[in-house]
Amino acid sequence: DAKTTQPTSMDCAEGRAANLPCNHSTISGNEYVYWYRQIHSQGPQYIIHGLKNNETNEMASLIITEDRKSSTLILPHATLRDTAVYYCIVRDYNNNDMRFGAGTRLTVKP
Amino acid sequence: EAQVTQNPRYLITVTGKKLTVTCSQNMNHEYMSWYRQDPGLGLRQIYYSMNVEVTDKGDVPEGYKVSRKEKRNFPLILESPSPNQTSLYFCASSDRNLNTEAFFGQGTRLTVV
């Protein structure tokens, strides 16, 4: 089973920030939180990852709570092309496995 | 350019006819894996490989075989395909360091009739 829980769907207005939450209450101390997205049926695309500190790159920001039991992916200025399914994944240190849950279907609206 | 290449992208075949989906990566990654994606079920891991000649079952290995004779290639073999193996398949590769991203191929859409 996936180690994460995400809302099934979210809407966001174009140009506004999209905040996608994820719960991972059973995460272990050396497991990373990864975010990927999938547009239509293309291969999952890497967005960002983190261990315990907040992270930012050219695509997004990742905010991880101090207890590491949840995180939020922030797309600062969502565009129509950000419409996709977003997956929050805890990466298993034993076998490098990434367990995909159902993800959040984000729809960016004009 | 770093990439994971799957072939073919689309395949229609008949029940029982053996087929192989190839996967190749150019990043010298140790770890490779195969997933299938079905509506409502998300991506589920079929097999993975931590290194050359080391493979292990994922969540849904039945009906599939893999091999890892060399680092860059990780083919998925369906010895006797059945209609319930109709799915979208993805290959992925990554370094063993958890602090680096995994790369996915563009997918292979398989239909077994």
Coordinates of N, CA and C in Angstrom, one line a residue:
Chain A
D1 N 0.8 -1.2 0.0 CA 0.0 0.0 0.0 C 0.9 1.2 0.0
A2 N 0.3 2.3 -0.6 CA 1.0 3.6 -0.6 C 1.1 4.1 0.8
K3 N 2.2 4.8 1.1 CA 2.4 5.3 2.4 C 1.9 6.7 2.5
T4 N 1.2 7.2 1.5 CA 0.8 8.6 1.5 C -0.7 8.7 1.3
T5 N -1.3 9.8 1.7 CA -2.7 10.1 1.5 C -2.8 11.5 0.9
Q6 N -3.5 11.6 -0.2 CA -3.7 12.9 -0.9 C -5.2 13.1 -1.2
P7 N -5.6 14.3 -1.3 CA -7.0 14.6 -1.8 C -7.1 14.1 -3.3
T8 N -8.3 13.6 -3.6 CA -8.5 13.1 -4.9 C -8.4 14.1 -6.0
S9 N -8.9 15.3 -5.8 CA -8.8 16.3 -6.8 C -8.8 17.7 -6.2
M10 N -8.3 18.6 -7.0 CA -8.3 20.0 -6.6 C -8.4 20.9 -7.8
D11 N -8.9 22.1 -7.6 CA -9.0 23.1 -8.7 C -8.1 24.3 -8.3
C12 N -7.6 25.0 -9.3 CA -6.8 26.2 -9.0 C -7.0 27.1 -10.2
A13 N -7.1 28.4 -9.8 CA -7.2 29.4 -10.9 C -5.8 29.7 -11.5
E14 N -5.8 29.9 -12.8 CA -4.6 30.2 -13.5 C -4.0 31.5 -12.9
G15 N -2.6 31.4 -12.7 CA -1.9 32.5 -12.1 C -1.8 32.5 -10.6
R16 N -2.7 31.7 -10.0 CA -2.6 31.6 -8.5 C -1.8 30.5 -8.1
A17 N -1.4 30.5 -6.8 CA -0.6 29.4 -6.2 C -1.5 28.2 -6.0
A18 N -0.9 27.0 -6.4 CA -1.6 25.7 -6.1 C -0.9 25.1 -5.0
N19 N -1.6 24.7 -3.9 CA -1.0 24.1 -2.7 C -1.6 22.7 -2.6
L20 N -0.8 21.7 -2.8 CA -1.2 20.3 -2.8 C -0.7 19.6 -1.5
P21 N -1.6 19.2 -0.7 CA -1.2 18.6 0.6 C -1.0 17.1 0.5
C22 N -0.2 16.6 1.4 CA 0.1 15.1 1.4 C 0.4 14.7 2.9
N23 N -0.3 13.6 3.3 CA 0.0 13.1 4.6 C 0.8 11.8 4.5
H24 N 1.9 11.7 5.3 CA 2.8 10.6 5.3 C 3.2 10.3 6.7
S25 N 2.2 10.0 7.6 CA 2.4 9.9 9.0 C 3.3 8.7 9.4
T26 N 3.5 7.7 8.6 CA 4.4 6.6 9.0 C 5.8 6.7 8.4
I27 N 6.1 7.8 7.9 CA 7.5 8.0 7.3 C 8.6 7.7 8.3
S28 N 9.6 7.1 7.8 CA 10.8 6.8 8.6 C 11.8 7.9 8.5
G29 N 12.7 7.9 9.5 CA 13.7 9.0 9.5 C 14.5 9.2 8.3
N30 N 14.8 8.2 7.6 CA 15.7 8.3 6.4 C 15.0 8.1 5.1
E31 N 13.7 8.3 5.1 CA 12.9 8.2 3.9 C 12.7 9.6 3.3
Y32 N 12.8 9.7 2.0 CA 12.6 11.0 1.4 C 11.1 11.1 0.9
V33 N 10.7 12.3 0.8 CA 9.4 12.6 0.2 C 9.7 13.1 -1.2
Y34 N 9.1 12.5 -2.2 CA 9.2 12.9 -3.6 C 7.8 13.3 -4.2
W35 N 7.9 14.2 -5.1 CA 6.7 14.6 -5.8 C 7.0 14.4 -7.3
Y36 N 6.0 13.8 -8.0 CA 6.0 13.6 -9.4 C 4.6 14.0 -9.9
R37 N 4.6 14.3 -11.2 CA 3.3 14.6 -11.8 C 3.2 13.8 -13.2
Q38 N 2.0 13.5 -13.5 CA 1.8 12.8 -14.8 C 0.7 13.5 -15.6
I39 N 1.1 13.9 -16.8 CA 0.2 14.6 -17.7 C -0.3 13.6 -18.7
H40 N -1.6 13.5 -18.7 CA -2.3 12.5 -19.6 C -1.7 11.1 -19.2
S41 N -1.2 10.4 -20.2 CA -0.6 9.1 -19.9 C 0.9 9.1 -20.2
Q42 N 1.5 10.2 -20.0 CA 2.9 10.3 -20.2 C 3.7 9.7 -19.0
G43 N 5.0 9.5 -19.1 CA 5.7 9.0 -18.0 C 5.7 10.0 -16.9
P44 N 5.7 9.6 -15.6 CA 5.8 10.5 -14.5 C 7.0 11.4 -14.6
Q45 N 6.8 12.7 -14.3 CA 7.8 13.7 -14.4 C 8.2 14.1 -13.0
Y46 N 9.5 14.1 -12.7 CA 10.0 14.5 -11.4 C 9.7 16.0 -11.2
I47 N 9.3 16.4 -9.9 CA 9.1 17.8 -9.6 C 10.2 18.2 -8.5
I48 N 10.1 17.6 -7.4 CA 11.0 18.0 -6.3 C 11.0 16.9 -5.2
H49 N 12.0 17.0 -4.3 CA 12.0 16.0 -3.2 C 12.7 16.7 -2.0
G50 N 12.5 16.1 -0.9 CA 13.1 16.6 0.3 C 13.1 15.5 1.4
L51 N 14.0 15.8 2.4 CA 14.1 14.9 3.6 C 13.4 15.5 4.8
K52 N 13.9 16.7 5.2 CA 13.2 17.3 6.3 C 13.2 18.9 6.2
N53 N 14.1 19.4 5.4 CA 14.1 20.8 5.1 C 13.2 21.2 4.0
N54 N 12.7 22.4 4.0 CA 11.9 22.9 2.9 C 12.9 23.0 1.7
E55 N 12.3 22.8 0.5 CA 13.1 22.8 -0.7 C 12.4 23.7 -1.8
T56 N 13.2 24.3 -2.6 CA 12.6 25.1 -3.8 C 13.5 24.8 -5.0
N57 N 12.8 24.7 -6.1 CA 13.5 24.7 -7.4 C 12.7 25.5 -8.4
E58 N 13.1 25.4 -9.7 CA 12.5 26.2 -10.7 C 11.0 25.9 -10.9
M59 N 10.6 24.7 -10.5 CA 9.2 24.3 -10.7 C 8.3 24.5 -9.5
A60 N 8.8 24.3 -8.3 CA 7.9 24.3 -7.2 C 8.7 24.5 -5.9
S61 N 7.9 24.6 -4.8 CA 8.5 24.5 -3.5 C 7.8 23.4 -2.7
L62 N 8.6 22.8 -1.8 CA 8.2 21.7 -1.0 C 8.3 22.1 0.5
I63 N 7.2 22.1 1.2 CA 7.2 22.5 2.6 C 6.9 21.2 3.4
I64 N 7.8 20.8 4.3 CA 7.7 19.6 5.1 C 7.5 20.0 6.5
T65 N 6.5 19.5 7.2 CA 6.3 19.8 8.6 C 7.5 19.4 9.5
E66 N 7.6 20.0 10.6 CA 8.7 19.6 11.5 C 8.7 18.2 11.9
D67 N 7.5 17.6 12.1 CA 7.4 16.2 12.5 C 7.5 15.3 11.3
R68 N 7.6 15.8 10.1 CA 7.7 15.1 8.8 C 6.5 14.2 8.5
K69 N 5.4 14.4 9.2 CA 4.2 13.6 8.9 C 3.4 14.1 7.8
S70 N 3.7 15.3 7.3 CA 2.9 15.8 6.1 C 3.8 16.8 5.4
S71 N 3.4 17.1 4.2 CA 4.1 18.0 3.4 C 3.1 18.7 2.4
T72 N 3.5 19.8 1.8 CA 2.7 20.5 0.8 C 3.6 20.9 -0.4
L73 N 3.1 20.6 -1.5 CA 3.8 21.0 -2.8 C 3.1 22.3 -3.2
I74 N 3.9 23.3 -3.5 CA 3.4 24.6 -3.9 C 3.9 24.9 -5.3
L75 N 2.9 25.1 -6.2 CA 3.2 25.6 -7.6 C 2.9 27.1 -7.5
P76 N 3.9 28.0 -7.5 CA 3.6 29.4 -7.2 C 2.7 30.2 -8.1
H77 N 2.8 29.9 -9.4 CA 1.9 30.6 -10.3 C 1.4 29.5 -11.4
A78 N 0.3 28.9 -11.0 CA -0.1 27.8 -11.8 C -0.5 28.2 -13.2
T79 N -0.2 27.4 -14.2 CA -0.6 27.7 -15.6 C -1.5 26.5 -16.0
L80 N -2.2 26.7 -17.2 CA -3.0 25.6 -17.7 C -2.2 24.3 -17.9
R81 N -0.9 24.5 -18.2 CA -0.1 23.3 -18.5 C 0.3 22.5 -17.2
D82 N -0.1 23.1 -16.1 CA 0.2 22.4 -14.8 C -1.0 21.4 -14.5
T83 N -2.0 21.4 -15.3 CA -3.1 20.4 -15.1 C -2.5 19.0 -15.3
A84 N -2.6 18.2 -14.2 CA -2.0 16.9 -14.2 C -2.4 16.1 -12.9
V85 N -2.0 14.9 -12.8 CA -2.1 14.2 -11.6 C -0.8 14.2 -10.9
Y86 N -0.9 14.7 -9.6 CA 0.3 14.9 -8.8 C 0.4 13.8 -7.7
Y87 N 1.6 13.2 -7.7 CA 1.8 12.1 -6.8 C 2.8 12.4 -5.7
C88 N 2.5 12.2 -4.5 CA 3.4 12.4 -3.4 C 3.8 10.9 -3.0
I89 N 5.1 10.7 -2.9 CA 5.7 9.4 -2.7 C 6.7 9.4 -1.6
V90 N 6.7 8.4 -0.8 CA 7.7 8.2 0.2 C 8.6 7.1 -0.4
R91 N 9.9 7.4 -0.5 CA 10.8 6.5 -1.1 C 11.4 5.5 -0.1
D92 N 11.2 4.2 -0.4 CA 11.6 3.2 0.5 C 13.1 2.9 0.5
Y93 N 13.8 3.1 1.6 CA 15.3 3.0 1.6 C 15.7 1.5 1.5
N94 N 14.8 0.6 1.7 CA 15.2 -0.8 1.6 C 15.4 -1.3 0.2
N95 N 14.5 -0.9 -0.7 CA 14.6 -1.4 -2.0 C 14.5 -0.3 -3.0
N96 N 14.6 0.9 -2.6 CA 14.5 2.1 -3.5 C 13.1 2.2 -4.2
D97 N 12.1 1.5 -3.6 CA 10.8 1.5 -4.2 C 10.1 2.8 -4.1
M98 N 9.3 3.1 -5.1 CA 8.4 4.3 -5.0 C 7.0 3.7 -5.1
R99 N 6.2 3.9 -4.0 CA 4.9 3.4 -4.0 C 3.9 4.6 -4.4
F100 N 3.3 4.4 -5.6 CA 2.4 5.4 -6.1 C 1.0 5.2 -5.5
G101 N 0.4 6.2 -4.9 CA -1.0 6.2 -4.6 C -1.8 6.6 -5.7
A102 N -3.0 7.1 -5.4 CA -3.9 7.5 -6.5 C -3.6 9.0 -6.9
G103 N -2.9 9.7 -6.1 CA -2.5 11.1 -6.5 C -3.6 12.1 -6.4
T104 N -3.3 13.3 -6.7 CA -4.3 14.4 -6.7 C -4.4 14.9 -8.1
R105 N -5.6 14.9 -8.6 CA -5.8 15.4 -10.0 C -6.0 17.0 -9.8
L106 N -5.0 17.7 -10.3 CA -5.1 19.2 -10.2 C -5.6 19.7 -11.6
T107 N -6.6 20.5 -11.5 CA -7.2 21.2 -12.7 C -7.0 22.7 -12.6
V108 N -6.2 23.2 -13.5 CA -6.0 24.7 -13.5 C -7.0 25.3 -14.4
K109 N -7.8 26.2 -13.9 CA -8.8 26.8 -14.7 C -8.5 28.2 -15.1
P110 N -8.9 28.6 -16.3 CA -8.6 30.0 -16.8 C -9.4 31.0 -15.9
Chain B
E1 N 21.7 13.6 -23.4 CA 20.5 13.9 -22.6 C 20.2 12.6 -21.8
A2 N 19.9 12.8 -20.5 CA 19.5 11.7 -19.7 C 18.2 11.1 -20.0
Q3 N 18.1 9.9 -20.3 CA 16.7 9.4 -20.7 C 16.6 7.9 -20.4
V4 N 15.3 7.5 -20.3 CA 15.0 6.1 -20.3 C 14.1 5.8 -21.5
T5 N 14.5 4.8 -22.3 CA 13.9 4.6 -23.6 C 13.2 3.3 -23.6
Q6 N 11.9 3.3 -23.9 CA 11.1 2.1 -23.9 C 10.7 1.8 -25.4
N7 N 10.7 0.5 -25.8 CA 10.2 0.2 -27.1 C 9.5 -1.2 -27.0
P8 N 8.4 -1.3 -27.7 CA 7.7 -0.3 -28.5 C 6.9 0.7 -27.7
R9 N 6.4 1.7 -28.2 CA 5.5 2.6 -27.5 C 4.1 2.1 -27.5
Y10 N 3.7 1.4 -28.6 CA 2.4 0.9 -28.7 C 2.5 -0.5 -29.3
L11 N 1.7 -1.5 -28.7 CA 1.7 -2.8 -29.2 C 0.4 -3.5 -29.0
I12 N -0.1 -4.1 -30.1 CA -1.3 -4.9 -30.0 C -0.9 -6.3 -30.4
T13 N -1.2 -7.3 -29.5 CA -0.8 -8.7 -29.8 C -2.0 -9.6 -29.4
V14 N -1.7 -10.9 -29.7 CA -2.8 -11.9 -29.4 C -2.4 -12.7 -28.2
T15 N -3.4 -13.2 -27.6 CA -3.2 -14.1 -26.4 C -2.2 -15.2 -26.7
G16 N -1.2 -15.3 -25.8 CA -0.3 -16.4 -25.9 C 1.0 -16.2 -26.7
K17 N 1.0 -15.1 -27.4 CA 2.2 -14.8 -28.3 C 3.3 -14.1 -27.5
K18 N 4.4 -14.7 -27.2 CA 5.4 -14.1 -26.4 C 5.9 -12.8 -26.9
L19 N 6.1 -11.9 -26.0 CA 6.6 -10.6 -26.4 C 7.6 -10.0 -25.4
T20 N 8.4 -9.1 -25.8 CA 9.4 -8.4 -25.0 C 9.3 -6.9 -25.1
V21 N 9.2 -6.2 -24.0 CA 9.2 -4.7 -24.1 C 10.6 -4.3 -23.6
T22 N 11.3 -3.6 -24.4 CA 12.7 -3.2 -24.0 C 12.7 -1.9 -23.2
C23 N 13.7 -1.8 -22.3 CA 14.0 -0.6 -21.6 C 15.5 -0.4 -21.5
S24 N 15.9 0.8 -21.8 CA 17.3 1.1 -21.8 C 17.5 2.5 -21.2
Q25 N 18.5 2.6 -20.3 CA 18.8 3.9 -19.7 C 20.3 4.2 -20.0
N26 N 20.6 5.6 -20.1 CA 21.9 6.0 -20.4 C 22.6 6.7 -19.3
M27 N 22.2 6.5 -18.1 CA 22.7 7.2 -16.9 C 23.5 6.4 -16.0
N28 N 23.8 5.1 -16.4 CA 24.6 4.2 -15.6 C 24.0 4.0 -14.2
H29 N 22.7 4.0 -14.2 CA 21.9 3.8 -12.9 C 22.0 2.3 -12.6
E30 N 22.1 2.1 -11.3 CA 22.0 0.7 -10.8 C 20.6 0.1 -10.7
Y31 N 19.7 1.0 -10.3 CA 18.3 0.6 -10.0 C 17.4 0.8 -11.2
M32 N 16.7 -0.3 -11.5 CA 15.7 -0.2 -12.6 C 14.4 -0.9 -12.2
S33 N 13.3 -0.5 -12.7 CA 12.0 -1.1 -12.3 C 11.0 -1.0 -13.4
W34 N 10.0 -1.9 -13.3 CA 8.9 -1.8 -14.2 C 7.6 -1.6 -13.4
Y35 N 6.7 -0.8 -14.0 CA 5.4 -0.5 -13.4 C 4.3 -0.8 -14.5
R36 N 3.1 -1.1 -14.0 CA 2.0 -1.1 -14.9 C 1.0 -0.1 -14.3
Q37 N 0.2 0.5 -15.2 CA -0.8 1.5 -14.7 C -2.1 1.2 -15.3
D38 N -3.1 1.0 -14.5 CA -4.4 0.7 -14.9 C -5.4 1.7 -14.3
P39 N -6.5 2.0 -15.0 CA -7.4 3.0 -14.5 C -7.9 2.6 -13.1
G40 N -7.8 3.6 -12.2 CA -8.3 3.5 -10.9 C -7.4 2.7 -9.9
L41 N -6.2 2.2 -10.5 CA -5.3 1.4 -9.7 C -3.9 2.1 -9.5
G42 N -3.7 3.2 -10.2 CA -2.4 3.9 -10.2 C -1.3 3.0 -10.7
L43 N -0.1 3.4 -10.4 CA 1.1 2.6 -10.9 C 1.4 1.6 -9.9
R44 N 1.6 0.4 -10.3 CA 2.0 -0.8 -9.5 C 3.2 -1.4 -10.0
Q45 N 4.1 -1.7 -9.0 CA 5.4 -2.2 -9.4 C 5.3 -3.7 -9.8
I46 N 6.0 -4.0 -10.9 CA 6.0 -5.4 -11.3 C 7.2 -6.2 -10.9
Y47 N 8.4 -5.6 -11.3 CA 9.7 -6.2 -10.9 C 10.6 -5.0 -10.7
Y48 N 11.7 -5.3 -10.0 CA 12.8 -4.3 -9.9 C 14.1 -5.0 -9.8
S49 N 15.1 -4.2 -10.1 CA 16.5 -4.7 -10.1 C 17.4 -3.7 -9.4
M50 N 18.1 -4.2 -8.4 CA 19.1 -3.3 -7.7 C 20.4 -3.3 -8.4
N51 N 20.7 -4.2 -9.3 CA 22.0 -4.2 -10.0 C 22.0 -5.3 -11.0
V52 N 23.0 -5.4 -11.8 CA 23.2 -6.5 -12.8 C 23.0 -7.9 -12.1
E53 N 22.2 -8.7 -12.7 CA 21.9 -10.1 -12.3 C 21.2 -10.1 -10.9
V54 N 20.6 -9.0 -10.5 CA 19.9 -9.0 -9.2 C 18.5 -8.5 -9.6
T55 N 17.5 -9.3 -9.5 CA 16.1 -8.9 -9.7 C 15.2 -9.4 -8.6
D56 N 14.1 -8.7 -8.4 CA 13.2 -9.1 -7.4 C 11.7 -8.8 -7.8
K57 N 10.8 -9.5 -7.2 CA 9.4 -9.2 -7.5 C 8.9 -8.0 -6.8
G58 N 8.0 -7.3 -7.5 CA 7.3 -6.2 -6.9 C 5.9 -6.6 -6.5
D59 N 4.9 -5.8 -6.6 CA 3.6 -6.1 -6.1 C 2.8 -7.0 -7.0
V60 N 3.0 -6.9 -8.3 CA 2.2 -7.7 -9.3 C 3.1 -8.4 -10.3
P61 N 3.9 -9.4 -9.9 CA 4.8 -10.0 -10.8 C 4.3 -11.2 -11.7
E62 N 3.1 -11.6 -11.3 CA 2.5 -12.8 -12.0 C 2.4 -12.6 -13.5
G63 N 2.9 -13.5 -14.3 CA 2.8 -13.4 -15.7 C 3.9 -12.7 -16.4
Y64 N 4.9 -12.2 -15.6 CA 6.0 -11.4 -16.2 C 7.3 -12.0 -15.8
K65 N 8.3 -11.8 -16.7 CA 9.7 -12.1 -16.3 C 10.5 -10.9 -16.7
V66 N 11.7 -10.8 -16.1 CA 12.6 -9.8 -16.4 C 14.0 -10.4 -16.4
S67 N 15.0 -9.6 -16.9 CA 16.4 -10.0 -16.9 C 17.2 -8.8 -16.8
R68 N 18.4 -8.9 -16.2 CA 19.3 -7.7 -16.1 C 20.7 -8.3 -16.3
K69 N 21.0 -8.5 -17.6 CA 22.3 -9.0 -17.9 C 23.3 -7.9 -18.1
E70 N 22.9 -6.7 -18.3 CA 23.8 -5.6 -18.3 C 23.1 -4.4 -17.7
K71 N 23.9 -3.4 -17.3 CA 23.4 -2.4 -16.4 C 22.4 -1.5 -17.2
R72 N 22.5 -1.2 -18.4 CA 21.7 -0.3 -19.1 C 20.3 -0.8 -19.5
N73 N 20.2 -2.2 -19.6 CA 19.0 -2.7 -20.1 C 18.2 -3.6 -19.1
F74 N 16.9 -3.5 -19.2 CA 16.0 -4.2 -18.3 C 14.7 -4.6 -19.0
P75 N 14.8 -5.6 -19.8 CA 13.6 -6.0 -20.6 C 12.5 -6.6 -19.8
L76 N 11.3 -6.4 -20.2 CA 10.1 -7.0 -19.5 C 9.6 -8.1 -20.5
I77 N 9.4 -9.3 -20.1 CA 9.1 -10.4 -20.9 C 7.7 -10.9 -20.5
L78 N 6.8 -11.1 -21.5 CA 5.5 -11.7 -21.3 C 5.5 -13.0 -22.1
E79 N 5.7 -14.1 -21.4 CA 5.9 -15.4 -22.0 C 4.6 -15.8 -22.7
S80 N 3.5 -15.6 -22.1 CA 2.2 -16.0 -22.7 C 1.2 -14.9 -22.3
P81 N 1.1 -13.8 -23.0 CA 0.3 -12.7 -22.6 C -1.2 -13.1 -22.6
S82 N -1.9 -12.5 -21.7 CA -3.3 -12.6 -21.6 C -4.0 -11.3 -21.6
P83 N -5.3 -11.2 -21.9 CA -6.0 -9.9 -21.9 C -5.9 -9.1 -20.6
N84 N -5.8 -9.7 -19.5 CA -5.6 -9.0 -18.2 C -4.3 -8.3 -18.1
Q85 N -3.4 -8.5 -19.0 CA -2.1 -7.8 -19.1 C -2.2 -6.6 -20.0
T86 N -3.3 -6.3 -20.5 CA -3.6 -5.1 -21.3 C -3.4 -3.9 -20.3
S87 N -2.5 -3.0 -20.6 CA -2.1 -2.0 -19.6 C -1.2 -1.0 -20.2
L88 N -0.9 0.0 -19.4 CA 0.2 1.0 -19.8 C 1.4 0.7 -18.9
Y89 N 2.5 0.5 -19.5 CA 3.7 0.0 -18.8 C 4.8 1.1 -18.8
F90 N 5.4 1.3 -17.6 CA 6.5 2.3 -17.5 C 7.7 1.6 -16.9
C91 N 8.9 2.0 -17.5 CA 10.1 1.6 -16.9 C 10.8 2.8 -16.2
A92 N 11.5 2.5 -15.2 CA 12.1 3.6 -14.4 C 13.5 3.2 -14.0
S93 N 14.4 4.2 -13.9 CA 15.7 4.0 -13.4 C 16.2 5.1 -12.5
S94 N 17.1 4.7 -11.6 CA 17.6 5.7 -10.6 C 18.9 5.2 -10.1
D95 N 19.6 6.1 -9.5 CA 20.8 5.8 -8.7 C 20.3 5.2 -7.4
R96 N 21.2 4.4 -6.7 CA 20.8 3.9 -5.5 C 20.7 4.9 -4.4
N97 N 21.3 6.0 -4.6 CA 21.2 7.1 -3.6 C 19.8 7.7 -3.6
L98 N 19.1 7.6 -2.5 CA 17.7 8.1 -2.4 C 17.6 9.6 -2.6
N99 N 18.7 10.3 -2.6 CA 18.6 11.7 -2.7 C 18.8 12.2 -4.2
T100 N 18.5 11.3 -5.1 CA 18.5 11.6 -6.5 C 17.2 11.1 -7.1
E101 N 16.8 11.8 -8.1 CA 15.5 11.5 -8.7 C 15.5 10.2 -9.6
A102 N 14.3 9.6 -9.7 CA 14.2 8.5 -10.6 C 13.6 9.0 -11.9
F103 N 14.0 8.4 -13.0 CA 13.6 8.8 -14.4 C 12.7 7.7 -14.9
F104 N 11.7 8.2 -15.6 CA 10.7 7.3 -16.2 C 10.7 7.3 -17.7
G105 N 10.5 6.2 -18.3 CA 10.3 6.2 -19.7 C 8.9 6.7 -20.1
Q106 N 8.7 6.8 -21.4 CA 7.4 7.4 -21.9 C 6.3 6.5 -22.0
G107 N 6.5 5.2 -21.6 CA 5.4 4.3 -21.5 C 5.2 3.4 -22.8
T108 N 4.7 2.2 -22.5 CA 4.3 1.3 -23.6 C 2.9 0.9 -23.4
R109 N 2.1 1.2 -24.3 CA 0.6 0.8 -24.2 C 0.5 -0.5 -24.9
L110 N 0.1 -1.5 -24.1 CA 0.0 -2.9 -24.6 C -1.5 -3.3 -24.6
T111 N -1.9 -3.8 -25.7 CA -3.2 -4.4 -25.8 C -3.1 -5.9 -26.2
V112 N -3.7 -6.8 -25.4 CA -3.7 -8.2 -25.7 C -5.1 -8.6 -26.0
V113 N -5.3 -9.1 -27.2 CA -6.7 -9.5 -27.6 C -6.8 -11.0 -27.7

